[in-house]
Amino acid sequence: MALLVSMVLEGAGETDPLSIKDYESLGGFAALRAAFALEPQAIIREITGAKLLGRGGAAYPAGKKWEQLLNIEGSPKYIVCNADEGEPGTFKDRRIMEAVPLRLLEGMIIAGLTFNSPRGFIYVRGEYRRLQRRLAEAIQILRDAGYLGERILGSPFSFEITTISGAGAYVCGENSALLNSAEGLAGRPRIKPPHLAEVGLFLKPTLVNNVESFANIPLVLTMGGEKFLQAGHPQSGGSKLVCLSGHVRAPGVYEVPLGGATLRDIIFSPQLGDGIRDGRELGFFHLGGQSGPLGGPADLDVPYAYYPLRERGLAVGSGAVVALDASVSPVEYLQKVAEFFSRESCGKCVPCREGNKILAKYLQKLQIPGAWTPEDERRLSDLMVAMRRASFCGLGQSATTALASAQKLFPGRFAGASAPAASEA
Amino acid sequence: MPELSESQARAIMADFHDDPQRLIAILLDIQEASGANRVEKKSALLVSETLGVPLTRIYEILTFYSMFSLAPRGKYLVEACESAPCHFDGGETTLSHLADILGVSPGETTADGLFTLEKSACFGACGHGGAFKIGDEAYRGGSRNQIASVIRSYRENSPRLREGLAWLY
């Protein structure tokens, strides 16, 4: 299997992102045309067979999500694309929207057709203002060509897509917070159930998928679910866009077949990261965003796919791989992570709002020689449990994931580096 | 201090059909058109009245989302990313170069009212450590001279001066 593939990003950098002709020359819109002849169940069967897992971070099976929405009564149903890409170290949705926006839009139109939806929305983070304009341009081009708007391609199906801007809030990457924000409210998460499939945007049944998930839909239909699955890992089909950053020689977005590359390939292969800069050694890497786990050199040979990583306590998450050289102190790194969550907590619930602040203080204390006590150790551990279990949404629940993994990875550094040994305590 | 006229603000709201569900987009555009990168109280009052949204909800939005400011800021917002991937890959150097070139600390505005320096969370330019953003445009970190050229190109309103300097999006 090749280390790199060109599926979601086929044509990126080589074709005009806003040219329908260029996109069609690569088979663009063949999936949409085919979808018109398929029953919704048949479309979803392909997605389920493809084992396409949600690419935003939660890895929820897309087929299952679509199936659930199909089985829900109620109309209209809305299609929402989560383009709030805010996980530090993640910049692959940006690449899709810059280089192959028509593939994303085709995926959304197919979703619209499947659920006979009148409207789709792309919620783009406020920081990507230039991309919002580009998407709006792409939408207009598709409207002019009859791929969007009234009676698409002469069929009875009509569908519109609108972009919505965020305004700077990491928590809006959480789907229910995103919908609140899309309605013009503060982006705080909603209590679930009811699930968004039942009560979503404007209280209507709603499908929310990530940019990369939508961009995979045309591929699933043109290749067929089975071939899509074969192009990836037996438990998760297709490719994954990896966002490589940190101290590698060649950072960037790379598309790897799921299960076809190891973390070692991603960080060290000359085709990808090309190893650590300045002749230094790899210290550790951070997977899937700030809410993901840390791994070390001993984890390098794990295949990059959802299940093999999960078995090892690691995760694909958003696709972020931040590789840090051995000069970076993991405690200092984790303090930066805690500061991030503390800044981005929406303030709705106490475990997250207060917990992240206290966590940052503990991490600071860990860096003061001789300051750490067994009492701190116990309290930190209680705090982590409380945050994980009592936080309202994924932000607080996953804010301690990186720290918990680091405690295992560097037992001496976190289990009270400067604390007295257990025998003295 | 430049000010947004009432008719300008009304035109922005009309662009969104005075729709309260587009409140965030309206406030973003009002802020952008304000010339001082902030939403003034009189604009907030006007939006509240026109859209029929309570003033408290306007301020909830303005204080919840990090891109809004109540206090006036420079024409250009200069943001240095301080999230972990950038921080450990040149982010501190970029920030200190920016502070040095602009002669201000984070949170402050240059005397000519052109630039406000801010520390920011990740804005998706992580493939190039130590990235910074000016307005809607993101740049990769570089030497002090390179960063100074980018700043100068804005100060002199001459995009030509930043040609060839790594522009990310």
XYZ file of C-alpha atoms in Angstrom:
594
model
C 0.000 0.000 0.000
C 1.276 3.467 -0.860
C 1.921 5.814 2.045
C 0.084 8.651 0.387
C -3.130 8.611 -1.577
C -5.117 11.172 -3.490
C -8.789 10.715 -2.737
C -10.375 13.588 -0.827
C -7.619 15.895 -2.054
C -7.559 14.646 -5.638
C -6.988 17.661 -7.851
C -5.836 19.860 -4.952
C -3.222 22.301 -6.146
C -3.469 21.001 -9.715
C -6.925 22.181 -10.648
C -8.771 25.464 -10.344
C -10.747 25.056 -7.112
C -13.650 27.052 -8.524
C -13.801 25.423 -11.954
C -16.710 23.040 -12.438
C -15.047 21.815 -15.639
C -11.853 20.887 -13.803
C -13.823 19.143 -11.086
C -15.939 17.227 -13.604
C -12.829 16.123 -15.484
C -11.874 14.270 -12.282
C -15.266 12.602 -12.070
C -16.865 15.388 -10.059
C -20.657 15.316 -9.744
C -20.826 11.751 -11.082
C -21.771 10.702 -7.535
C -24.545 13.282 -7.376
C -25.905 12.208 -10.760
C -25.819 8.595 -9.634
C -27.518 9.503 -6.353
C -30.586 10.767 -8.204
C -31.240 7.194 -9.335
C -30.797 5.740 -5.837
C -33.199 5.369 -2.943
C -32.047 7.093 0.273
C -31.622 3.668 1.890
C -29.299 2.580 -0.919
C -27.119 5.688 -0.488
C -26.884 5.082 3.244
C -26.126 1.407 2.699
C -23.011 2.376 0.730
C -21.888 4.802 3.460
C -22.448 2.178 6.135
C -20.599 -0.438 4.079
C -17.741 2.013 3.555
C -17.272 2.235 7.338
C -16.775 5.955 7.025
C -16.105 7.270 10.518
C -16.774 10.932 11.282
C -13.659 12.934 10.464
C -14.224 15.819 12.863
C -12.815 14.007 15.868
C -15.498 11.873 17.460
C -15.243 9.101 14.825
C -18.977 8.359 14.966
C -19.974 6.089 12.043
C -21.425 8.338 9.340
C -23.729 5.590 8.047
C -25.303 5.218 11.473
C -25.789 8.961 11.833
C -27.464 9.171 8.417
C -29.621 6.131 9.161
C -30.831 7.676 12.416
C -31.838 10.882 10.680
C -33.595 8.974 7.904
C -35.712 7.139 10.465
C -36.812 10.313 12.174
C -40.136 11.834 11.225
C -40.328 15.535 10.729
C -39.606 18.097 8.132
C -37.780 20.018 7.029
C -34.503 18.280 7.824
C -31.406 20.456 7.726
C -27.883 19.644 6.585
C -25.104 21.369 8.534
C -21.396 21.237 7.808
C -19.130 21.764 10.795
C -16.251 23.863 9.449
C -15.371 25.335 12.827
C -11.953 23.636 12.744
C -10.568 24.977 16.009
C -8.543 22.106 17.452
C -5.001 23.471 17.695
C -2.816 21.609 15.252
C -5.687 21.012 12.844
C -5.794 22.690 9.453
C -7.086 20.063 7.035
C -10.616 21.400 6.600
C -9.009 24.652 5.546
C -7.112 22.721 2.869
C -10.325 21.103 1.589
C -12.184 24.419 1.487
C -9.258 26.129 -0.245
C -8.354 23.471 -2.769
C -11.384 21.221 -3.399
C -14.454 23.139 -2.192
C -16.676 21.577 -4.876
C -16.138 18.087 -3.420
C -17.376 19.297 -0.024
C -20.395 20.958 -1.638
C -21.184 17.863 -3.713
C -21.181 15.793 -0.505
C -23.603 18.236 1.090
C -25.916 18.237 -1.931
C -25.994 14.419 -1.839
C -26.938 14.626 1.843
C -29.644 17.143 0.957
C -31.012 14.802 -1.687
C -30.923 11.807 0.664
C -33.046 13.587 3.268
C -35.036 15.695 0.813
C -33.712 18.712 2.682
C -34.412 22.254 1.479
C -31.314 23.847 3.022
C -27.753 23.274 4.046
C -25.482 25.499 6.108
C -21.706 25.611 6.364
C -20.646 26.988 9.732
C -17.133 28.312 9.146
C -14.974 29.594 11.976
C -14.710 33.383 12.056
C -10.948 33.250 11.654
C -11.386 31.787 8.141
C -13.108 34.890 6.786
C -11.344 34.658 3.446
C -12.493 31.063 3.057
C -16.075 32.072 3.781
C -15.918 34.370 0.771
C -14.414 31.620 -1.368
C -17.147 29.184 -0.349
C -19.822 31.762 -1.077
C -18.268 32.163 -4.522
C -18.224 28.385 -5.066
C -21.889 28.187 -4.020
C -22.824 30.892 -6.523
C -20.924 29.095 -9.302
C -22.830 25.877 -8.567
C -26.104 27.770 -8.487
C -25.357 29.259 -11.910
C -24.567 25.797 -13.262
C -27.759 24.226 -11.944
C -26.133 22.106 -9.231
C -27.759 24.193 -6.505
C -30.978 26.131 -6.240
C -34.336 25.362 -7.791
C -34.887 22.003 -9.506
C -31.307 20.744 -9.465
C -30.262 19.218 -12.815
C -33.879 19.337 -13.933
C -35.063 17.126 -11.071
C -37.852 18.039 -8.623
C -35.197 18.453 -5.894
C -34.299 21.997 -4.769
C -31.530 22.776 -2.306
C -29.723 25.895 -1.088
C -26.465 26.208 0.858
C -25.556 29.236 2.982
C -22.351 29.993 4.861
C -22.534 31.105 8.477
C -19.619 32.708 10.286
C -18.412 31.897 13.758
C -16.845 34.692 15.783
C -14.076 33.049 17.771
C -15.106 30.240 20.122
C -13.484 26.808 20.210
C -16.533 25.319 21.950
C -18.592 25.910 18.783
C -16.821 22.891 17.285
C -19.151 20.904 19.562
C -22.149 20.271 17.333
C -24.923 21.489 19.646
C -22.968 24.646 20.545
C -22.434 25.150 16.831
C -26.167 25.012 16.160
C -26.850 27.554 18.904
C -24.265 29.825 17.347
C -25.767 29.276 13.891
C -29.078 30.496 15.309
C -27.441 33.732 16.441
C -27.035 32.772 20.107
C -23.995 32.392 22.336
C -22.322 29.107 21.404
C -22.961 27.116 24.553
C -23.705 23.411 24.247
C -27.221 22.013 24.597
C -28.267 19.225 26.881
C -28.690 15.870 25.133
C -31.002 14.070 24.627
C -32.826 15.096 22.561
C -30.203 14.337 19.964
C -29.557 16.760 17.134
C -30.961 14.285 14.638
C -34.321 14.844 16.324
C -34.102 18.411 17.583
C -31.344 20.277 15.804
C -31.090 23.546 13.939
C -34.174 25.720 14.529
C -35.442 22.706 16.508
C -35.729 20.635 13.308
C -34.141 17.246 12.583
C -30.543 17.975 11.570
C -27.489 16.211 10.178
C -24.181 17.679 11.340
C -21.008 16.344 9.725
C -17.472 17.620 9.443
C -16.010 19.097 6.224
C -13.815 16.054 5.568
C -16.727 13.668 6.203
C -18.880 15.433 3.601
C -15.988 15.555 1.127
C -15.727 11.760 1.410
C -19.364 11.148 0.433
C -18.887 11.574 -3.345
C -15.963 9.121 -3.155
C -18.041 6.532 -1.310
C -20.699 6.678 -4.020
C -18.376 6.652 -7.016
C -16.126 3.919 -5.646
C -18.903 1.994 -3.928
C -18.826 1.296 -0.205
C -16.882 -1.917 -0.561
C -14.017 -0.468 -2.576
C -13.901 2.555 -0.291
C -13.535 0.228 2.674
C -10.775 -1.697 0.926
C -8.886 1.549 0.354
C -8.581 1.924 4.118
C -8.543 -0.185 7.257
C -10.940 -3.151 7.684
C -12.752 -1.296 10.483
C -12.641 2.190 8.959
C -12.588 2.762 5.229
C -10.946 5.415 3.115
C -8.192 7.874 3.803
C -7.489 10.408 6.517
C -6.066 13.870 6.167
C -3.238 14.196 8.647
C -2.178 17.659 9.815
C 1.467 17.405 10.662
C 3.006 20.231 12.668
C 5.629 20.900 15.303
C 9.299 20.065 14.876
C 9.173 17.926 11.738
C 11.157 18.978 8.681
C 8.152 18.971 6.371
C 4.937 20.006 8.155
C 1.707 20.090 6.198
C -1.490 18.261 5.310
C -0.989 14.711 4.038
C -3.584 12.192 2.909
C -2.808 8.666 4.104
C -4.818 5.499 3.591
C -6.250 4.483 6.984
C -4.149 1.622 8.294
C -1.644 2.046 5.449
C 0.892 4.134 7.324
C 2.312 3.991 10.817
C 3.021 6.999 13.013
C 6.694 6.378 12.220
C 5.912 6.736 8.502
C 3.973 9.929 9.145
C 6.673 11.598 11.206
C 9.832 10.165 9.637
C 9.166 9.121 6.036
C 10.830 11.454 3.516
C 7.468 11.532 1.680
C 5.768 12.944 4.769
C 7.265 14.623 7.834
C 10.868 13.732 6.943
C 11.922 13.416 10.579
C 12.713 15.850 13.358
C 14.570 19.074 12.529
C 17.976 20.242 13.728
C 19.302 16.728 14.350
C 17.137 16.336 17.434
C 15.284 13.294 18.699
C 11.517 12.915 18.852
C 10.324 13.539 22.402
C 6.590 12.902 22.116
C 3.670 13.610 19.820
C 0.152 14.855 20.402
C -2.653 13.271 18.388
C -6.067 14.551 17.366
C -5.941 18.053 18.825
C -5.536 19.465 22.321
C -8.252 17.132 23.565
C -6.348 14.080 22.302
C -3.719 11.858 23.885
C 0.078 12.061 23.839
C 2.229 9.231 22.511
C 5.932 8.543 22.542
C 8.661 6.815 20.519
C 7.449 3.391 21.729
C 4.111 3.986 19.982
C 5.569 4.781 16.571
C 4.818 1.458 14.924
C 1.077 1.540 15.533
C -0.817 1.715 12.229
C -2.559 5.038 11.800
C -6.218 3.982 11.923
C -9.021 4.437 14.440
C -9.089 1.039 16.144
C -5.372 0.175 16.327
C -4.701 3.589 17.872
C -7.618 3.268 20.283
C -6.347 -0.101 21.520
C -3.120 1.630 22.394
C -4.878 4.481 24.228
C -4.243 6.839 21.313
C -6.664 8.422 18.833
C -6.983 9.785 15.315
C -9.295 12.580 16.489
C -9.199 15.494 14.098
C -6.096 14.175 12.345
C -3.656 16.508 14.099
C -0.166 15.123 14.700
C 2.015 17.582 16.600
C 5.535 16.165 16.865
C 7.765 17.742 19.512
C 11.482 17.233 19.883
C 13.065 15.969 23.088
C 13.924 19.491 24.283
C 10.246 20.216 25.018
C 9.217 19.591 28.612
C 5.983 17.582 28.638
C 4.874 19.391 31.818
C 5.337 22.765 30.189
C 3.545 21.513 27.083
C 0.602 20.290 29.148
C 0.430 23.609 30.932
C -0.024 25.293 27.554
C -2.785 22.800 26.780
C -4.505 23.558 30.094
C -4.234 27.300 29.459
C -5.925 26.768 26.123
C -8.893 24.946 27.655
C -9.120 27.452 30.446
C -9.350 30.233 27.871
C -11.839 28.396 25.663
C -14.186 26.962 28.298
C -17.595 28.522 27.623
C -18.273 28.908 31.356
C -21.572 27.055 31.353
C -20.575 24.318 33.807
C -18.373 24.445 36.900
C -16.193 21.341 36.371
C -14.895 22.724 33.087
C -14.845 26.452 33.878
C -13.128 26.149 37.259
C -11.447 22.793 36.665
C -9.347 23.983 33.759
C -8.131 27.015 35.714
C -7.118 24.857 38.669
C -5.519 22.330 36.336
C -3.306 25.039 34.826
C -2.217 26.040 38.344
C -1.323 22.471 39.259
C 0.762 22.165 36.128
C 2.548 25.348 37.072
C 3.192 23.998 40.546
C 4.640 20.789 39.101
C 7.385 22.899 37.576
C 8.477 24.436 40.892
C 11.170 22.228 42.418
C 10.119 20.796 45.768
C 6.653 22.344 45.723
C 4.631 19.252 44.812
C 3.083 17.313 47.712
C 1.256 13.969 47.942
C -1.829 16.010 48.809
C -1.535 17.800 45.444
C -1.230 14.440 43.795
C -4.481 13.231 45.328
C -6.351 16.443 44.560
C -5.165 16.545 40.988
C -6.368 13.027 40.482
C -9.796 13.852 41.999
C -10.029 16.976 39.873
C -9.352 15.014 36.710
C -12.068 12.500 37.537
C -14.551 15.276 38.311
C -13.818 17.112 35.073
C -14.027 13.986 32.970
C -17.247 12.752 34.504
C -19.155 15.861 35.478
C -18.435 18.298 32.650
C -21.422 19.207 30.536
C -19.908 18.630 27.101
C -16.973 17.089 25.305
C -14.767 20.112 25.926
C -14.488 19.595 29.682
C -14.815 15.829 29.464
C -11.793 15.556 27.194
C -9.706 18.423 28.585
C -7.753 16.016 30.801
C -7.132 13.373 28.118
C -3.705 14.723 27.218
C -2.615 14.945 30.860
C -3.873 11.451 31.685
C -1.934 9.995 28.754
C 1.179 11.958 29.701
C 1.050 10.603 33.248
C 1.362 7.121 31.779
C 3.933 8.110 29.196
C 6.222 9.958 31.620
C 5.484 8.386 35.009
C 8.350 10.172 36.729
C 7.424 13.602 35.394
C 3.792 13.787 36.396
C 3.305 11.420 39.305
C 4.985 14.083 41.383
C 8.339 14.674 39.751
C 9.434 16.771 42.677
C 7.349 14.969 45.282
C 8.952 12.878 47.965
C 9.129 9.202 47.059
C 6.211 7.073 48.261
C 8.290 5.536 51.055
C 8.979 8.959 52.562
C 5.396 10.145 52.305
C -11.701 58.030 16.397
C -13.638 56.997 13.278
C -17.292 56.248 13.799
C -19.865 54.167 12.031
C -22.838 56.212 10.866
C -26.358 55.154 11.653
C -27.181 54.724 7.975
C -24.160 52.449 7.480
C -25.255 50.296 10.399
C -28.803 50.169 9.050
C -27.510 49.142 5.618
C -25.542 46.272 7.187
C -28.621 45.020 9.010
C -30.666 45.332 5.818
C -28.098 43.103 4.055
C -29.225 40.404 6.472
C -32.916 41.345 6.198
C -32.902 42.576 9.825
C -32.935 38.900 10.783
C -32.146 38.340 14.491
C -30.811 34.872 13.621
C -27.998 36.601 11.706
C -27.063 38.683 14.745
C -23.461 37.421 14.866
C -22.848 38.138 11.185
C -24.387 41.597 11.558
C -22.227 42.442 14.558
C -19.093 41.163 12.783
C -19.782 43.423 9.813
C -20.589 46.369 12.051
C -17.327 45.838 13.877
C -15.408 45.611 10.617
C -16.995 48.788 9.284
C -16.432 50.679 12.550
C -12.878 51.599 11.574
C -11.770 50.849 15.119
C -12.456 47.130 15.236
C -15.066 47.385 17.977
C -18.797 47.565 18.481
C -19.816 50.824 20.086
C -22.658 51.135 22.547
C -24.692 53.261 20.161
C -24.392 50.546 17.472
C -25.418 47.898 19.990
C -28.467 49.986 20.929
C -29.421 50.487 17.306
C -29.121 46.750 16.557
C -31.163 45.929 19.638
C -33.921 48.322 18.572
C -33.955 47.346 14.896
C -33.847 43.580 15.349
C -35.975 43.534 18.480
C -33.293 41.707 20.419
C -32.752 42.680 24.093
C -29.578 44.665 24.680
C -28.371 42.062 27.183
C -28.374 39.459 24.431
C -26.338 41.725 22.173
C -23.772 42.097 24.942
C -23.872 38.378 25.644
C -22.741 37.799 22.052
C -20.180 40.601 22.164
C -18.567 39.231 25.319
C -18.898 35.514 24.552
C -17.077 35.463 21.216
C -13.417 36.354 21.254
C -13.429 38.198 17.933
C -15.542 41.039 19.328
C -14.295 44.028 21.249
C -16.100 46.791 23.091
C -12.969 48.913 23.374
C -11.549 50.553 20.263
C -8.673 48.724 18.609
C -6.358 49.467 15.714
C -7.426 49.332 12.100
C -5.488 46.079 11.790
C -5.567 43.384 14.387
C -2.176 41.660 14.615
C -2.578 38.268 16.244
C 0.224 35.952 17.300
C -0.838 32.356 17.869
C -0.063 31.115 21.360
C -1.556 27.619 21.124
C 0.798 24.739 21.838
C 1.777 23.741 18.260
C 2.852 27.319 17.474
C 4.134 28.180 20.930
C 6.770 25.433 20.892
C 7.704 26.111 17.287
C 8.747 29.735 17.260
C 5.579 31.369 18.577
C 7.337 33.242 21.376
C 9.925 34.598 18.960
C 7.233 35.805 16.567
C 5.384 37.521 19.413
C 8.517 39.260 20.680
C 9.429 40.393 17.133
C 5.934 41.776 16.636
C 5.971 43.565 19.995
C 9.373 44.996 19.190
C 8.502 46.126 15.650
C 5.177 47.660 16.681
C 6.526 49.056 19.949
C 3.549 47.770 21.945
C 2.757 44.899 24.315
C -0.050 42.409 23.680
C -3.390 44.158 24.221
C -2.040 47.562 23.220
C -2.567 49.694 20.120
C 0.122 51.624 18.262
C 0.022 55.416 18.678
C -1.055 55.917 15.042
C -4.123 53.732 15.705
C -3.148 51.323 12.924
C -2.262 48.131 14.782
C -3.413 46.317 17.908
C -1.293 43.367 18.999
C -3.091 40.391 20.503
C -2.281 36.856 21.560
C -4.649 34.464 19.895
C -5.731 30.848 20.063
C -5.052 28.589 17.091
C -6.221 29.952 13.734
C -5.326 26.936 11.636
C -1.915 27.934 10.316
C -0.081 25.293 12.365
C 1.883 23.884 9.428
C 4.163 26.878 9.857
C 5.102 27.404 13.458
C 4.972 30.852 14.964
C 2.264 32.011 12.586
C 0.636 35.412 12.897
C -2.385 37.052 11.403
C -3.062 40.593 10.237
C -6.745 41.221 9.713
C -8.021 38.285 7.637
C -4.589 37.271 6.347
C -2.292 34.708 7.962
C 1.499 34.709 7.636
C 4.182 32.289 8.693
C 6.678 33.360 11.305
C 10.059 34.415 10.020
C 13.060 36.582 10.755
C 12.599 39.975 12.356
C 13.238 41.599 8.977
C 10.663 39.511 7.183
C 8.034 40.241 9.795
C 8.952 43.940 9.692
C 8.407 43.966 5.912
C 4.956 42.497 6.310
C 4.057 45.136 8.907
C 5.505 47.903 6.725
C 3.416 46.730 3.759
C 0.276 47.354 5.828
C 1.523 50.589 7.286
C 2.305 51.938 3.816
C -0.742 50.246 2.322
C 1.496 48.632 -0.255
C 0.813 44.908 -0.758
C 3.787 44.819 -3.138
C 6.134 45.063 -0.156
C 4.974 41.710 1.190
C 5.228 39.841 -2.109
C 7.196 36.638 -1.706
C 6.772 36.631 2.066
C 5.021 33.481 3.067
C 1.357 34.244 3.068
C -0.761 31.334 4.247
C -4.350 32.328 3.679
